[in-house]
Amino acid sequence: LATVQGVANAADLAAQLTEGGYDAAVLSQYSVEGMTCHRCVGRVEKLLCTLPGVESASVDLEAKLATVLGVVDPPSIAAAVTEGGYDCAVLDPGAVTTEVPPPADVPVPA
């Protein structure tokens, strides 16, 4: 488990960890419009799973939501789905902003 303090691009961090020999992946989500049936869901899932860096993908027809796990560039994923005939937008761009308090045994500067 790794903790990042500050502003970081999750996809870039995952790529760096992967290049260093560690397993890393990012969960990203996308709104997908234009799906009308479960065949559409299958097409979108198949398309997502063929893209570089995608480990797994699932699509929810009712929620109009695609979830992708992998080391990916979210705008590229959205563009590929759009090219496949569906309107797609990134819901989670992979930017993580967090402030993590220091561990209890570390003195906090005044």
Coordinates of C-alpha atoms in Angstrom, one line a residue:
L1 CA 0.0 0.0 0.0
A2 CA 1.4 3.4 -1.0
T3 CA 0.2 6.8 0.1
V4 CA 0.7 9.9 -1.9
Q5 CA 0.5 13.4 -0.4
G6 CA -0.3 16.3 -2.6
V7 CA -1.5 16.5 -6.2
A8 CA -0.6 13.6 -8.5
N9 CA -1.8 12.0 -11.7
A10 CA -2.8 8.5 -10.8
A11 CA -2.2 7.1 -14.2
D12 CA 1.4 8.5 -14.3
L13 CA 2.1 7.1 -10.8
A14 CA 0.8 3.7 -11.8
A15 CA 2.9 3.7 -14.9
Q16 CA 6.0 4.6 -13.0
L17 CA 5.4 1.9 -10.5
T18 CA 4.8 -0.7 -13.2
E19 CA 8.0 0.4 -15.0
G20 CA 9.8 -0.2 -11.6
G21 CA 8.6 -3.8 -11.5
Y22 CA 5.6 -3.3 -9.2
D23 CA 2.0 -4.2 -9.8
A24 CA -0.1 -1.0 -10.1
A25 CA -3.4 -0.1 -11.6
V26 CA -5.9 2.8 -11.6
L27 CA -9.6 2.6 -11.5
S28 CA -11.3 5.1 -13.8
Q29 CA -14.9 5.7 -14.7
Y30 CA -16.7 7.0 -17.8
S31 CA -20.2 8.0 -18.7
V32 CA -21.3 6.2 -21.8
E33 CA -24.3 7.5 -23.8
G34 CA -26.0 5.8 -26.7
M35 CA -26.1 2.2 -25.4
T36 CA -29.6 0.7 -25.9
C37 CA -29.2 -3.0 -25.1
H38 CA -26.9 -5.6 -23.6
R39 CA -25.3 -6.1 -27.1
C40 CA -24.1 -2.5 -26.8
V41 CA -22.7 -3.2 -23.4
G42 CA -20.8 -6.2 -24.8
R43 CA -19.4 -4.1 -27.6
V44 CA -18.2 -1.4 -25.3
E45 CA -16.6 -3.9 -22.9
K46 CA -14.9 -5.8 -25.7
L47 CA -13.6 -2.5 -27.1
L48 CA -12.3 -1.4 -23.7
C49 CA -10.6 -4.8 -23.1
T50 CA -8.7 -4.6 -26.3
L51 CA -7.1 -1.2 -25.5
P52 CA -3.4 -1.1 -24.2
G53 CA -3.1 -1.1 -20.5
V54 CA -6.7 -2.2 -19.7
E55 CA -6.7 -5.1 -17.3
S56 CA -10.5 -5.3 -17.0
A57 CA -13.6 -3.4 -17.8
S58 CA -17.2 -3.5 -16.9
V59 CA -20.2 -1.5 -18.3
D60 CA -23.5 -0.9 -16.6
L61 CA -26.3 -0.2 -19.1
E62 CA -28.8 1.4 -16.6
A63 CA -26.2 3.6 -15.0
K64 CA -24.6 4.4 -18.4
L65 CA -21.3 3.8 -16.7
A66 CA -18.0 2.1 -17.7
T67 CA -15.4 1.2 -15.1
V68 CA -11.9 0.4 -16.3
L69 CA -9.0 -1.0 -14.2
G70 CA -5.5 -0.6 -15.6
V71 CA -2.7 1.8 -16.4
V72 CA -4.4 3.9 -19.0
D73 CA -4.8 7.4 -20.3
P74 CA -8.4 8.3 -19.4
P75 CA -8.9 10.8 -22.3
S76 CA -7.6 8.1 -24.8
I77 CA -10.1 5.6 -23.4
A78 CA -13.0 8.1 -23.8
A79 CA -11.8 8.9 -27.4
A80 CA -11.7 5.2 -28.3
V81 CA -15.3 4.6 -27.0
T82 CA -16.4 7.7 -28.9
E83 CA -14.8 6.4 -32.1
G84 CA -16.7 3.1 -31.4
G85 CA -20.0 5.0 -31.8
Y86 CA -20.9 6.0 -28.3
D87 CA -20.7 9.3 -26.5
C88 CA -18.2 8.9 -23.7
A89 CA -16.7 11.3 -21.1
V90 CA -14.2 10.8 -18.3
L91 CA -15.8 10.9 -14.9
D92 CA -12.6 10.3 -12.9
P93 CA -9.7 11.9 -14.7
G94 CA -7.1 10.2 -12.6
A95 CA -6.1 13.3 -10.7
V96 CA -6.0 12.6 -7.0
T97 CA -5.8 15.5 -4.6
T98 CA -5.4 14.4 -1.0
E99 CA -4.0 15.7 2.3
V100 CA -2.9 12.9 4.5
P101 CA -2.1 13.6 8.1
P102 CA 1.3 12.4 9.3
P103 CA 1.4 9.2 11.4
A104 CA 0.9 9.8 15.1
D105 CA 4.5 9.2 16.0
V106 CA 5.8 11.9 13.6
P107 CA 6.0 15.4 15.1
V108 CA 4.0 18.0 13.2
P109 CA 6.0 21.2 12.5
A110 CA 4.6 24.3 14.2

